[in-house]
mmCIF file of C-alpha atoms (C1' of nucleotides) in Angstrom:
data_model
loop_
_atom_site.group_PDB
_atom_site.id
_atom_site.type_symbol
_atom_site.label_atom_id
_atom_site.label_comp_id
_atom_site.label_asym_id
_atom_site.label_seq_id
_atom_site.Cartn_x
_atom_site.Cartn_y
_atom_site.Cartn_z
ATOM 1 C CA MET H 1 -34.535 -53.363 -84.950
ATOM 2 C CA ALA H 2 -33.303 -56.886 -84.507
ATOM 3 C CA LYS H 3 -30.870 -55.652 -81.910
ATOM 4 C CA ASN H 4 -33.851 -54.049 -80.244
ATOM 5 C CA LYS H 5 -35.875 -57.264 -80.333
ATOM 6 C CA ARG H 6 -33.023 -59.048 -78.624
ATOM 7 C CA ASP H 7 -33.010 -56.450 -75.910
ATOM 8 C CA ILE H 8 -36.688 -57.002 -75.314
ATOM 9 C CA ASP H 9 -36.214 -60.733 -75.075
ATOM 10 C CA LEU H 10 -33.417 -60.176 -72.594
ATOM 11 C CA LYS H 11 -35.665 -58.138 -70.326
ATOM 12 C CA VAL H 12 -38.449 -60.709 -70.587
ATOM 13 C CA LYS H 13 -36.095 -63.534 -69.733
ATOM 14 C CA GLN H 14 -34.561 -61.627 -66.852
ATOM 15 C CA ASP H 15 -37.998 -60.916 -65.513
ATOM 16 C CA GLU H 16 -38.799 -64.616 -65.655
ATOM 17 C CA LEU H 17 -35.572 -65.517 -63.870
ATOM 18 C CA GLU H 18 -36.059 -62.900 -61.206
ATOM 19 C CA SER H 19 -39.651 -63.741 -60.482
ATOM 20 C CA THR H 20 -38.791 -67.413 -60.041
ATOM 21 C CA ALA H 21 -35.767 -66.548 -57.924
ATOM 22 C CA ALA H 22 -37.879 -64.172 -55.843
ATOM 23 C CA ARG H 23 -40.530 -66.797 -55.211
ATOM 24 C CA LEU H 24 -37.942 -69.342 -54.087
ATOM 25 C CA PHE H 25 -35.870 -66.906 -52.029
ATOM 26 C CA LEU H 26 -38.996 -65.812 -50.199
ATOM 27 C CA SER H 27 -40.290 -69.292 -49.501
ATOM 28 C CA LEU H 28 -37.074 -71.237 -48.891
ATOM 29 C CA GLY H 29 -34.716 -68.446 -47.905
ATOM 30 C CA TYR H 30 -31.545 -67.387 -49.676
ATOM 31 C CA ASP H 31 -29.361 -70.145 -48.302
ATOM 32 C CA GLY H 32 -32.120 -72.673 -48.747
ATOM 33 C CA THR H 33 -32.376 -71.870 -52.427
ATOM 34 C CA SER H 34 -29.567 -73.238 -54.582
ATOM 35 C CA MET H 35 -28.796 -71.948 -58.041
ATOM 36 C CA ASN H 36 -29.440 -75.524 -59.093
ATOM 37 C CA ARG H 37 -32.930 -75.377 -57.704
ATOM 38 C CA ILE H 38 -33.766 -72.105 -59.418
ATOM 39 C CA ALA H 39 -32.471 -73.460 -62.716
ATOM 40 C CA ARG H 40 -34.431 -76.698 -62.353
ATOM 41 C CA GLU H 41 -37.588 -74.707 -61.683
ATOM 42 C CA LEU H 42 -36.945 -72.769 -64.887
ATOM 43 C CA GLY H 43 -36.013 -75.799 -66.947
ATOM 44 C CA VAL H 44 -32.526 -74.567 -67.767
ATOM 45 C CA ALA H 45 -28.993 -75.650 -66.926
ATOM 46 C CA PRO H 46 -27.634 -74.222 -63.643
ATOM 47 C CA ASN H 47 -24.825 -72.306 -65.271
ATOM 48 C CA THR H 48 -27.235 -70.526 -67.612
ATOM 49 C CA LEU H 49 -28.008 -68.231 -64.701
ATOM 50 C CA TYR H 50 -24.413 -67.082 -64.732
ATOM 51 C CA TRP H 51 -24.790 -65.607 -68.168
ATOM 52 C CA TYR H 52 -27.367 -63.207 -66.734
ATOM 53 C CA TYR H 53 -25.889 -62.609 -63.279
ATOM 54 C CA ALA H 54 -22.278 -62.727 -62.249
ATOM 55 C CA SER H 55 -23.085 -64.367 -58.930
ATOM 56 C CA LYS H 56 -25.877 -65.485 -56.659
ATOM 57 C CA ASP H 57 -25.482 -62.232 -54.759
ATOM 58 C CA GLU H 58 -26.072 -60.214 -57.918
ATOM 59 C CA LEU H 59 -29.200 -62.218 -58.582
ATOM 60 C CA LEU H 60 -30.303 -61.354 -55.068
ATOM 61 C CA VAL H 61 -29.711 -57.673 -55.751
ATOM 62 C CA ALA H 62 -31.866 -57.929 -58.866
ATOM 63 C CA VAL H 63 -34.613 -59.587 -56.836
ATOM 64 C CA LEU H 64 -34.362 -56.878 -54.184
ATOM 65 C CA ASN H 65 -34.699 -54.139 -56.777
ATOM 66 C CA ARG H 66 -37.689 -55.944 -58.173
ATOM 67 C CA GLN H 67 -39.358 -56.122 -54.756
ATOM 68 C CA MET H 68 -38.565 -52.493 -54.109
ATOM 69 C CA SER H 69 -39.958 -51.229 -57.377
ATOM 70 C CA GLN H 70 -43.154 -53.156 -56.710
ATOM 71 C CA ALA H 71 -43.408 -51.481 -53.315
ATOM 72 C CA LEU H 72 -42.762 -48.079 -54.857
ATOM 73 C CA VAL H 73 -45.899 -48.509 -56.952
ATOM 74 C CA ARG H 74 -47.914 -48.674 -53.758
ATOM 75 C CA LEU H 75 -46.054 -45.808 -52.105
ATOM 76 C CA PRO H 76 -48.197 -42.882 -53.350
ATOM 77 C CA ALA H 77 -51.162 -44.246 -51.407
ATOM 78 C CA ILE H 78 -49.558 -43.306 -48.100
ATOM 79 C CA VAL H 79 -47.529 -40.167 -48.790
ATOM 80 C CA ASP H 80 -49.962 -37.935 -46.960
ATOM 81 C CA LYS H 81 -50.550 -40.261 -44.019
ATOM 82 C CA SER H 82 -48.997 -39.786 -40.569
ATOM 83 C CA LEU H 83 -45.508 -40.908 -39.631
ATOM 84 C CA LYS H 84 -46.898 -43.797 -37.665
ATOM 85 C CA GLU H 85 -49.032 -44.994 -40.540
ATOM 86 C CA LYS H 86 -46.106 -44.713 -42.914
ATOM 87 C CA MET H 87 -44.008 -46.903 -40.648
ATOM 88 C CA ALA H 88 -46.794 -49.426 -40.266
ATOM 89 C CA TRP H 89 -47.069 -49.539 -44.036
ATOM 90 C CA ALA H 90 -43.323 -50.110 -44.442
ATOM 91 C CA LEU H 91 -43.545 -52.890 -41.892
ATOM 92 C CA ARG H 92 -46.331 -54.609 -43.824
ATOM 93 C CA GLU H 93 -44.452 -54.252 -47.085
ATOM 94 C CA PHE H 94 -41.258 -55.696 -45.691
ATOM 95 C CA GLU H 95 -42.979 -58.520 -43.939
ATOM 96 C CA GLN H 96 -43.388 -60.153 -47.321
ATOM 97 C CA SER H 97 -39.608 -60.122 -47.638
ATOM 98 C CA ARG H 98 -38.711 -60.759 -44.016
ATOM 99 C CA GLU H 99 -36.270 -63.543 -44.841
ATOM 100 C CA LEU H 100 -34.420 -61.376 -47.318
ATOM 101 C CA VAL H 101 -33.962 -58.474 -44.949
ATOM 102 C CA THR H 102 -32.029 -60.664 -42.530
ATOM 103 C CA THR H 103 -30.073 -62.262 -45.342
ATOM 104 C CA VAL H 104 -28.962 -58.895 -46.661
ATOM 105 C CA HIS H 105 -27.663 -57.878 -43.254
ATOM 106 C CA ALA H 106 -25.889 -61.180 -42.783
ATOM 107 C CA ARG H 107 -24.119 -60.953 -46.121
ATOM 108 C CA LEU H 108 -23.094 -57.302 -45.948
ATOM 109 C CA GLU H 109 -19.534 -58.108 -44.998
ATOM 110 C CA GLN H 110 -19.031 -60.741 -47.628
ATOM 111 C CA SER H 111 -20.610 -59.194 -50.665
ATOM 112 C CA THR H 112 -19.672 -55.810 -52.073
ATOM 113 C CA VAL H 113 -22.659 -55.577 -54.434
ATOM 114 C CA LEU H 114 -24.999 -56.314 -51.589
ATOM 115 C CA ARG H 115 -23.374 -53.776 -49.307
ATOM 116 C CA GLU H 116 -23.648 -51.114 -51.968
ATOM 117 C CA TRP H 117 -27.300 -51.911 -52.524
ATOM 118 C CA HIS H 118 -27.954 -51.883 -48.790
ATOM 119 C CA ASP H 119 -26.244 -48.550 -48.199
ATOM 120 C CA GLN H 120 -28.036 -46.903 -51.070
ATOM 121 C CA PHE H 121 -31.345 -48.277 -49.879
ATOM 122 C CA HIS H 122 -30.800 -46.957 -46.363
ATOM 123 C CA ARG H 123 -29.887 -43.541 -47.714
ATOM 124 C CA PHE H 124 -33.073 -43.507 -49.753
ATOM 125 C CA VAL H 125 -35.349 -44.585 -46.919
ATOM 126 C CA GLU H 126 -33.789 -42.288 -44.359
ATOM 127 C CA ALA H 127 -33.977 -39.310 -46.694
ATOM 128 C CA ALA H 128 -37.699 -39.971 -47.033
ATOM 129 C CA VAL H 129 -38.215 -40.240 -43.290
ATOM 130 C CA ILE H 130 -36.160 -37.125 -42.624
ATOM 131 C CA HIS H 131 -38.258 -35.242 -45.144
ATOM 132 C CA THR H 132 -41.463 -36.314 -43.404
ATOM 133 C CA LEU H 133 -40.168 -35.314 -40.002
ATOM 134 C CA GLN H 134 -38.942 -31.955 -41.189
ATOM 135 C CA ALA H 135 -42.376 -31.250 -42.624
ATOM 136 C CA ASP H 136 -43.638 -31.752 -39.072
ATOM 137 C CA GLY H 137 -41.283 -29.107 -37.756
ATOM 138 C CA VAL H 138 -38.423 -31.256 -36.522
ATOM 139 C CA THR H 139 -34.926 -29.814 -36.943
ATOM 140 C CA GLN H 140 -32.697 -31.503 -39.482
ATOM 141 C CA GLU H 141 -30.190 -32.781 -36.960
ATOM 142 C CA ARG H 142 -32.891 -34.301 -34.815
ATOM 143 C CA ALA H 143 -34.741 -35.680 -37.821
ATOM 144 C CA THR H 144 -31.596 -37.453 -38.972
ATOM 145 C CA MET H 145 -31.206 -39.168 -35.644
ATOM 146 C CA LEU H 146 -34.882 -40.080 -35.459
ATOM 147 C CA ALA H 147 -34.812 -41.534 -38.964
ATOM 148 C CA THR H 148 -32.076 -43.890 -37.873
ATOM 149 C CA VAL H 149 -34.057 -44.872 -34.805
ATOM 150 C CA GLY H 150 -37.204 -45.436 -36.868
ATOM 151 C CA THR H 151 -35.266 -47.656 -39.233
ATOM 152 C CA PHE H 152 -33.897 -49.700 -36.364
ATOM 153 C CA LEU H 153 -37.361 -50.186 -34.941
ATOM 154 C CA VAL H 154 -38.749 -51.438 -38.243
ATOM 155 C CA GLU H 155 -35.793 -53.760 -38.722
ATOM 156 C CA GLY H 156 -36.138 -55.036 -35.181
ATOM 157 C CA LEU H 157 -39.823 -55.753 -35.561
ATOM 158 C CA LEU H 158 -39.102 -57.573 -38.799
ATOM 159 C CA ALA H 159 -36.362 -59.720 -37.363
ATOM 160 C CA HIS H 160 -38.233 -60.699 -34.215
ATOM 161 C CA PRO H 161 -41.815 -61.933 -34.177
ATOM 162 C CA HIS H 162 -44.160 -59.726 -32.203
ATOM 163 C CA SER H 163 -47.917 -59.362 -32.056
ATOM 164 C CA LYS H 164 -49.821 -56.643 -33.906
ATOM 165 C CA ARG H 165 -50.489 -55.018 -30.545
ATOM 166 C CA GLN H 166 -46.787 -54.818 -29.774
ATOM 167 C CA HIS H 167 -46.090 -53.329 -33.196
ATOM 168 C CA GLU H 168 -48.838 -50.820 -32.563
ATOM 169 C CA ALA H 169 -47.571 -49.886 -29.119
ATOM 170 C CA ILE H 170 -43.994 -49.408 -30.266
ATOM 171 C CA LEU H 171 -44.874 -47.331 -33.309
ATOM 172 C CA GLN H 172 -47.269 -45.212 -31.290
ATOM 173 C CA TRP H 173 -44.674 -44.583 -28.632
ATOM 174 C CA PHE H 174 -42.076 -43.680 -31.238
ATOM 175 C CA ALA H 175 -44.388 -41.264 -33.026
ATOM 176 C CA ASP H 176 -45.336 -39.627 -29.717
ATOM 177 C CA SER H 177 -41.739 -39.314 -28.587
ATOM 178 C CA ALA H 178 -40.430 -38.146 -31.931
ATOM 179 C CA LEU H 179 -42.952 -35.420 -32.656
ATOM 180 C CA PRO H 180 -43.523 -32.378 -30.475
ATOM 181 C CA ALA H 181 -46.903 -32.444 -28.750
ATOM 182 C CA MET V 1 -11.584 -90.571 -9.618
ATOM 183 C CA ALA V 2 -10.314 -91.652 -12.963
ATOM 184 C CA LYS V 3 -13.762 -90.998 -14.324
ATOM 185 C CA ASN V 4 -13.378 -87.571 -12.824
ATOM 186 C CA LYS V 5 -10.015 -86.982 -14.477
ATOM 187 C CA ARG V 6 -11.603 -87.742 -17.818
ATOM 188 C CA ASP V 7 -14.283 -85.215 -17.148
ATOM 189 C CA ILE V 8 -11.674 -82.599 -16.443
ATOM 190 C CA ASP V 9 -9.855 -83.404 -19.649
ATOM 191 C CA LEU V 10 -13.107 -83.091 -21.506
ATOM 192 C CA LYS V 11 -13.713 -79.591 -20.175
ATOM 193 C CA VAL V 12 -10.157 -78.570 -20.935
ATOM 194 C CA LYS V 13 -10.396 -79.864 -24.467
ATOM 195 C CA GLN V 14 -13.762 -78.236 -25.019
ATOM 196 C CA ASP V 15 -12.371 -74.976 -23.778
ATOM 197 C CA GLU V 16 -9.528 -75.273 -26.244
ATOM 198 C CA LEU V 17 -11.896 -76.024 -29.103
ATOM 199 C CA GLU V 18 -14.233 -73.204 -28.220
ATOM 200 C CA SER V 19 -11.556 -70.597 -27.795
ATOM 201 C CA THR V 20 -10.097 -71.449 -31.186
ATOM 202 C CA ALA V 21 -13.544 -71.517 -32.765
ATOM 203 C CA ALA V 22 -14.379 -68.194 -31.136
ATOM 204 C CA ARG V 23 -11.231 -66.559 -32.435
ATOM 205 C CA LEU V 24 -11.897 -67.749 -35.981
ATOM 206 C CA PHE V 25 -15.616 -66.984 -35.933
ATOM 207 C CA LEU V 26 -14.887 -63.457 -34.762
ATOM 208 C CA SER V 27 -12.163 -62.765 -37.287
ATOM 209 C CA LEU V 28 -13.412 -64.622 -40.354
ATOM 210 C CA GLY V 29 -17.141 -64.799 -39.628
ATOM 211 C CA TYR V 30 -19.229 -67.918 -39.181
ATOM 212 C CA ASP V 31 -19.609 -68.695 -42.866
ATOM 213 C CA GLY V 32 -16.019 -67.790 -43.510
ATOM 214 C CA THR V 33 -14.842 -70.334 -40.949
ATOM 215 C CA SER V 34 -15.076 -73.956 -42.055
ATOM 216 C CA MET V 35 -14.987 -76.865 -39.656
ATOM 217 C CA ASN V 36 -11.969 -77.928 -41.647
ATOM 218 C CA ARG V 37 -10.221 -74.689 -40.843
ATOM 219 C CA ILE V 38 -10.943 -74.913 -37.142
ATOM 220 C CA ALA V 39 -9.667 -78.483 -37.082
ATOM 221 C CA ARG V 40 -6.508 -77.580 -38.987
ATOM 222 C CA GLU V 41 -5.834 -74.780 -36.518
ATOM 223 C CA LEU V 42 -6.153 -77.298 -33.680
ATOM 224 C CA GLY V 43 -4.114 -79.987 -35.398
ATOM 225 C CA VAL V 44 -6.914 -82.552 -35.387
ATOM 226 C CA ALA V 45 -9.045 -84.253 -38.013
ATOM 227 C CA PRO V 46 -12.142 -82.302 -39.055
ATOM 228 C CA ASN V 47 -14.583 -84.925 -37.879
ATOM 229 C CA THR V 48 -13.066 -84.915 -34.419
ATOM 230 C CA LEU V 49 -15.106 -81.781 -33.787
ATOM 231 C CA TYR V 50 -18.263 -83.798 -34.302
ATOM 232 C CA TRP V 51 -17.501 -85.941 -31.323
ATOM 233 C CA TYR V 52 -17.764 -82.848 -29.131
ATOM 234 C CA TYR V 53 -20.521 -80.993 -30.950
ATOM 235 C CA ALA V 54 -23.353 -82.428 -32.988
ATOM 236 C CA SER V 55 -23.152 -79.690 -35.590
ATOM 237 C CA LYS V 56 -21.473 -76.439 -36.501
ATOM 238 C CA ASP V 57 -24.489 -74.619 -35.088
ATOM 239 C CA GLU V 58 -24.028 -76.326 -31.738
ATOM 240 C CA LEU V 59 -20.409 -75.288 -31.724
ATOM 241 C CA LEU V 60 -21.601 -71.744 -32.366
ATOM 242 C CA VAL V 61 -23.968 -71.978 -29.417
ATOM 243 C CA ALA V 62 -21.089 -73.096 -27.212
ATOM 244 C CA VAL V 63 -19.026 -70.143 -28.410
ATOM 245 C CA LEU V 64 -21.902 -67.772 -27.729
ATOM 246 C CA ASN V 65 -22.303 -69.068 -24.209
ATOM 247 C CA ARG V 66 -18.592 -68.625 -23.718
ATOM 248 C CA GLN V 67 -18.712 -65.010 -24.874
ATOM 249 C CA MET V 68 -21.735 -64.354 -22.717
ATOM 250 C CA SER V 69 -20.247 -65.785 -19.561
ATOM 251 C CA GLN V 70 -17.161 -63.668 -20.115
ATOM 252 C CA ALA V 71 -19.367 -60.600 -20.398
ATOM 253 C CA LEU V 72 -21.272 -61.580 -17.257
ATOM 254 C CA VAL V 73 -18.040 -61.343 -15.308
ATOM 255 C CA ARG V 74 -17.843 -57.677 -16.242
ATOM 256 C CA LEU V 75 -21.526 -57.052 -15.569
ATOM 257 C CA PRO V 76 -21.370 -56.183 -11.853
ATOM 258 C CA ALA V 77 -19.313 -53.095 -12.671
ATOM 259 C CA ILE V 78 -22.305 -51.365 -14.227
ATOM 260 C CA VAL V 79 -25.320 -52.614 -12.281
ATOM 261 C CA ASP V 80 -25.761 -49.310 -10.479
ATOM 262 C CA LYS V 81 -25.135 -47.100 -13.485
ATOM 263 C CA SER V 82 -27.873 -45.307 -15.430
ATOM 264 C CA LEU V 83 -29.947 -46.936 -18.172
ATOM 265 C CA LYS V 84 -28.033 -45.062 -20.825
ATOM 266 C CA GLU V 85 -24.680 -46.168 -19.451
ATOM 267 C CA LYS V 86 -25.886 -49.743 -19.247
ATOM 268 C CA MET V 87 -26.891 -49.691 -22.885
ATOM 269 C CA ALA V 88 -23.608 -48.112 -23.900
ATOM 270 C CA TRP V 89 -21.825 -50.868 -22.021
ATOM 271 C CA ALA V 90 -23.858 -53.568 -23.749
ATOM 272 C CA LEU V 91 -23.053 -51.975 -27.068
ATOM 273 C CA ARG V 92 -19.346 -52.038 -26.342
ATOM 274 C CA GLU V 93 -19.515 -55.642 -25.196
ATOM 275 C CA PHE V 94 -21.367 -56.793 -28.288
ATOM 276 C CA GLU V 95 -19.160 -54.872 -30.654
ATOM 277 C CA GLN V 96 -16.533 -57.528 -30.062
ATOM 278 C CA SER V 97 -18.971 -60.085 -31.391
ATOM 279 C CA ARG V 98 -20.670 -57.954 -34.025
ATOM 280 C CA GLU V 99 -20.297 -60.588 -36.744
ATOM 281 C CA LEU V 100 -21.886 -63.234 -34.587
ATOM 282 C CA VAL V 101 -24.926 -61.185 -33.702
ATOM 283 C CA THR V 102 -25.894 -60.898 -37.355
ATOM 284 C CA THR V 103 -25.114 -64.536 -37.982
ATOM 285 C CA VAL V 104 -27.391 -65.642 -35.177
ATOM 286 C CA HIS V 105 -30.267 -63.634 -36.595
ATOM 287 C CA ALA V 106 -29.659 -64.941 -40.078
ATOM 288 C CA ARG V 107 -29.652 -68.560 -38.968
ATOM 289 C CA LEU V 108 -32.647 -68.409 -36.632
ATOM 290 C CA GLU V 109 -34.984 -69.976 -39.154
ATOM 291 C CA GLN V 110 -32.673 -72.799 -40.083
ATOM 292 C CA SER V 111 -31.308 -73.891 -36.740
ATOM 293 C CA THR V 112 -33.435 -74.951 -33.814
ATOM 294 C CA VAL V 113 -30.604 -74.885 -31.279
ATOM 295 C CA LEU V 114 -29.690 -71.413 -32.327
ATOM 296 C CA ARG V 115 -33.270 -70.187 -32.151
ATOM 297 C CA GLU V 116 -33.637 -71.591 -28.664
ATOM 298 C CA TRP V 117 -30.437 -69.930 -27.561
ATOM 299 C CA HIS V 118 -31.487 -66.657 -29.121
ATOM 300 C CA ASP V 119 -34.948 -66.661 -27.539
ATOM 301 C CA GLN V 120 -33.570 -67.474 -24.123
ATOM 302 C CA PHE V 121 -30.954 -64.783 -24.458
ATOM 303 C CA HIS V 122 -33.546 -62.178 -25.376
ATOM 304 C CA ARG V 123 -35.717 -63.171 -22.444
ATOM 305 C CA PHE V 124 -32.744 -62.778 -20.152
ATOM 306 C CA VAL V 125 -31.675 -59.402 -21.461
ATOM 307 C CA GLU V 126 -35.175 -57.992 -21.585
ATOM 308 C CA ALA V 127 -35.927 -59.145 -18.067
ATOM 309 C CA ALA V 128 -32.852 -57.250 -16.918
ATOM 310 C CA VAL V 129 -33.861 -54.099 -18.774
ATOM 311 C CA ILE V 130 -37.417 -54.301 -17.504
ATOM 312 C CA HIS V 131 -36.124 -54.611 -13.981
ATOM 313 C CA THR V 132 -33.996 -51.504 -14.386
ATOM 314 C CA LEU V 133 -36.870 -49.498 -15.812
ATOM 315 C CA GLN V 134 -39.276 -50.579 -13.109
ATOM 316 C CA ALA V 135 -36.798 -49.462 -10.491
ATOM 317 C CA ASP V 136 -37.058 -46.036 -12.131
ATOM 318 C CA GLY V 137 -40.798 -46.009 -11.679
ATOM 319 C CA VAL V 138 -41.921 -47.184 -15.088
ATOM 320 C CA THR V 139 -45.019 -49.397 -15.167
ATOM 321 C CA GLN V 140 -44.498 -53.019 -16.123
ATOM 322 C CA GLU V 141 -46.425 -52.839 -19.374
ATOM 323 C CA ARG V 142 -44.532 -49.790 -20.499
ATOM 324 C CA ALA V 143 -41.217 -51.213 -19.326
ATOM 325 C CA THR V 144 -41.799 -54.336 -21.392
ATOM 326 C CA MET V 145 -42.360 -52.298 -24.519
ATOM 327 C CA LEU V 146 -39.379 -50.082 -23.833
ATOM 328 C CA ALA V 147 -37.141 -53.069 -23.245
ATOM 329 C CA THR V 148 -37.986 -54.314 -26.718
ATOM 330 C CA VAL V 149 -37.272 -50.900 -28.187
ATOM 331 C CA GLY V 150 -33.963 -50.682 -26.348
ATOM 332 C CA THR V 151 -32.972 -54.067 -27.670
ATOM 333 C CA PHE V 152 -33.802 -53.051 -31.215
ATOM 334 C CA LEU V 153 -31.709 -49.911 -30.894
ATOM 335 C CA VAL V 154 -28.683 -51.844 -29.676
ATOM 336 C CA GLU V 155 -29.085 -54.411 -32.423
ATOM 337 C CA GLY V 156 -29.500 -51.684 -35.010
ATOM 338 C CA LEU V 157 -26.390 -49.851 -33.877
ATOM 339 C CA LEU V 158 -24.466 -53.107 -33.976
ATOM 340 C CA ALA V 159 -25.591 -54.047 -37.452
ATOM 341 C CA HIS V 160 -24.988 -50.642 -39.008
ATOM 342 C CA PRO V 161 -21.802 -48.642 -38.542
ATOM 343 C CA HIS V 162 -22.346 -45.288 -36.871
ATOM 344 C CA SER V 163 -20.077 -42.815 -35.168
ATOM 345 C CA LYS V 164 -19.701 -42.602 -31.403
ATOM 346 C CA ARG V 165 -21.594 -39.328 -31.533
ATOM 347 C CA GLN V 166 -24.547 -40.963 -33.234
ATOM 348 C CA HIS V 167 -24.543 -43.769 -30.662
ATOM 349 C CA GLU V 168 -24.470 -41.166 -27.941
ATOM 350 C CA ALA V 169 -27.306 -39.111 -29.442
ATOM 351 C CA ILE V 170 -29.560 -42.122 -29.935
ATOM 352 C CA LEU V 171 -29.000 -43.561 -26.478
ATOM 353 C CA GLN V 172 -29.469 -40.166 -24.872
ATOM 354 C CA TRP V 173 -32.718 -39.592 -26.745
ATOM 355 C CA PHE V 174 -33.976 -43.031 -25.797
ATOM 356 C CA ALA V 175 -33.172 -42.585 -22.114
ATOM 357 C CA ASP V 176 -34.852 -39.172 -22.105
ATOM 358 C CA SER V 177 -37.944 -40.450 -23.864
ATOM 359 C CA ALA V 178 -38.209 -43.613 -21.828
ATOM 360 C CA LEU V 179 -37.859 -42.166 -18.387
ATOM 361 C CA PRO V 180 -40.208 -39.597 -16.877
ATOM 362 C CA ALA V 181 -38.593 -36.178 -16.436
ATOM 363 C "C1'" DT L 1 -21.856 -68.959 -97.132
ATOM 364 C "C1'" DT L 2 -19.155 -67.091 -93.856
ATOM 365 C "C1'" DT L 3 -18.517 -64.205 -89.780
ATOM 366 C "C1'" DG L 4 -19.775 -62.950 -85.326
ATOM 367 C "C1'" DC L 5 -22.814 -62.164 -81.566
ATOM 368 C "C1'" DT L 6 -26.069 -63.991 -78.069
ATOM 369 C "C1'" DC L 7 -27.398 -67.531 -75.400
ATOM 370 C "C1'" DT L 8 -27.131 -72.495 -73.571
ATOM 371 C "C1'" DT L 9 -24.963 -76.460 -72.121
ATOM 372 C "C1'" DG L 10 -21.844 -80.654 -70.343
ATOM 373 C "C1'" DA L 11 -18.421 -81.484 -67.627
ATOM 374 C "C1'" DA L 12 -15.419 -80.274 -64.213
ATOM 375 C "C1'" DT L 13 -13.325 -78.024 -59.817
ATOM 376 C "C1'" DG L 14 -12.688 -77.206 -55.193
ATOM 377 C "C1'" DG L 15 -15.042 -76.411 -51.112
ATOM 378 C "C1'" DC L 16 -18.472 -77.434 -47.727
ATOM 379 C "C1'" DA L 17 -20.979 -79.881 -43.509
ATOM 380 C "C1'" DT L 18 -21.473 -84.166 -42.140
ATOM 381 C "C1'" DA L 19 -21.835 -89.723 -41.594
ATOM 382 C "C1'" DC L 20 -19.848 -94.160 -40.650
ATOM 383 C "C1'" DA L 21 -17.035 -97.666 -39.390
ATOM 384 C "C1'" DA L 22 -12.550 -98.834 -38.005
ATOM 385 C "C1'" DG L 23 -8.829 -97.907 -34.990
ATOM 386 C "C1'" DA L 24 -6.138 -96.053 -30.858
ATOM 387 C "C1'" DT L 25 -5.837 -95.023 -25.938
ATOM 388 C "C1'" DG L 26 -6.236 -95.842 -21.427
ATOM 389 C "C1'" DA L 27 -9.039 -97.144 -17.181
ATOM 390 C "C1'" DC L 28 -11.251 -100.732 -14.607
ATOM 391 C "C1'" DC L 29 -12.193 -105.696 -13.297
ATOM 392 C "C1'" DG L 30 -11.304 -110.357 -12.781
ATOM 393 C "C1'" DC D 1 -1.387 -109.816 -16.036
ATOM 394 C "C1'" DG D 2 -5.124 -110.146 -19.774
ATOM 395 C "C1'" DG D 3 -9.324 -108.866 -21.357
ATOM 396 C "C1'" DT D 4 -13.292 -105.714 -21.699
ATOM 397 C "C1'" DC D 5 -15.323 -101.474 -22.209
ATOM 398 C "C1'" DA D 6 -15.962 -96.537 -22.767
ATOM 399 C "C1'" DT D 7 -13.721 -92.587 -24.636
ATOM 400 C "C1'" DC D 8 -11.648 -90.293 -28.166
ATOM 401 C "C1'" DT D 9 -9.521 -89.955 -33.018
ATOM 402 C "C1'" DT D 10 -9.141 -90.777 -37.713
ATOM 403 C "C1'" DG D 11 -9.553 -92.269 -42.981
ATOM 404 C "C1'" DT D 12 -12.638 -92.329 -46.113
ATOM 405 C "C1'" DA D 13 -16.719 -91.237 -48.358
ATOM 406 C "C1'" DT D 14 -21.253 -88.821 -49.598
ATOM 407 C "C1'" DG D 15 -23.933 -85.445 -51.500
ATOM 408 C "C1'" DC D 16 -24.426 -80.819 -51.713
ATOM 409 C "C1'" DC D 17 -22.910 -76.131 -53.070
ATOM 410 C "C1'" DA D 18 -21.384 -71.883 -56.103
ATOM 411 C "C1'" DT D 19 -18.820 -71.226 -59.791
ATOM 412 C "C1'" DT D 20 -15.735 -71.896 -64.203
ATOM 413 C "C1'" DC D 21 -14.513 -73.072 -68.857
ATOM 414 C "C1'" DA D 22 -14.649 -74.425 -73.302
ATOM 415 C "C1'" DA D 23 -17.600 -76.138 -76.662
ATOM 416 C "C1'" DG D 24 -21.689 -75.672 -79.036
ATOM 417 C "C1'" DA D 25 -26.569 -73.921 -81.035
ATOM 418 C "C1'" DG D 26 -29.293 -70.358 -83.116
ATOM 419 C "C1'" DC D 27 -29.712 -66.603 -85.656
ATOM 420 C "C1'" DA D 28 -28.617 -61.870 -87.804
ATOM 421 C "C1'" DA D 29 -25.759 -59.195 -90.809
ATOM 422 C "C1'" DA D 30 -22.388 -58.979 -94.583
#
DNA sequence: TTTGCTCTTGAATGGCATACAAGATGACCG
DNA sequence: CGGTCATCTTGTATGCCATTCAAGAGCAAA
């Protein structure tokens, strides 16, 4: 009972930490946000964060999972839309976290936790895309390749600023080229 | 004359600095390479580097230009090859500097010099791709869009490890989809 | 009241990019 | 030859960073 209460408090506190960290990471960037800054914002000592997370990278992973689970809530709304609309949706979702996407890729080599998170995430996303494509009659081998391409296009559009029209044109072209007429 | 000699020494010294910096950046990564480390390797004081370059980012830009001009030497060998072969070549060239590509993207927001270099580089590459596509009868508007897509595919393949076969399949599919049959 | 767990902190460590002012070197000019 | 000036190098310092460690506070169970 008491043990249980403690567990609840832990979750509440973690949620508080992660939401503050998320806000700062998104506005100032990962490198632009020091553990000191996060702690100050929360009114705690900097090293308090290290009781909850072993490193800044692990805090980032927690924030990423948080962002992802929030996106998953909105996922059902587009499951029966077209491939193109699904990709446009993903693009809009990620645009909120643009900064973080680049950061993750930059830190892949240096952080094991981050690399594991990244790989798992890619597997998840690509499985979903492959499933969609297969439902449209694409062979598995081809769907696998196209899923990779689709991912690259979304990542590219995130990393480099382009107009809505350019997004539109690229996604349209991809959908047309990927699916049989 | 003497003034001239100094200028020569300057270039020589810069070349020495940049080749050492390049070697370390490529093997240890940008973040993994401290100015201190570069200086130690060269047998000079750390702040000596700041006489030649205003910041670590400017040193990175110099290294990037160095890498690029080395690649440009090898460019003529593939000017008359197919689009697919050109992209495969670019991929091979960049693989040497994989680490740096991600670093550049990660630091775009924080470093003006780097962003300028990056934007200029993209304009250069995309102009070249557009030119190639137009020579194959693609309209300018379409070529512009395809150049962006091609760039994203190369960047994606660089950032994420894939087998030679996957590279091959993706590039082949892109060439087929981009060019009229 | 004592034991032990959970959480927080003060104080420190070693590293980092970078700034500044003082020196060394060597070329030119009188 | 002596002095002046630009070029290059360095010693030293600053303020930041992520992270560590040992000491404490608060509170539950025994």
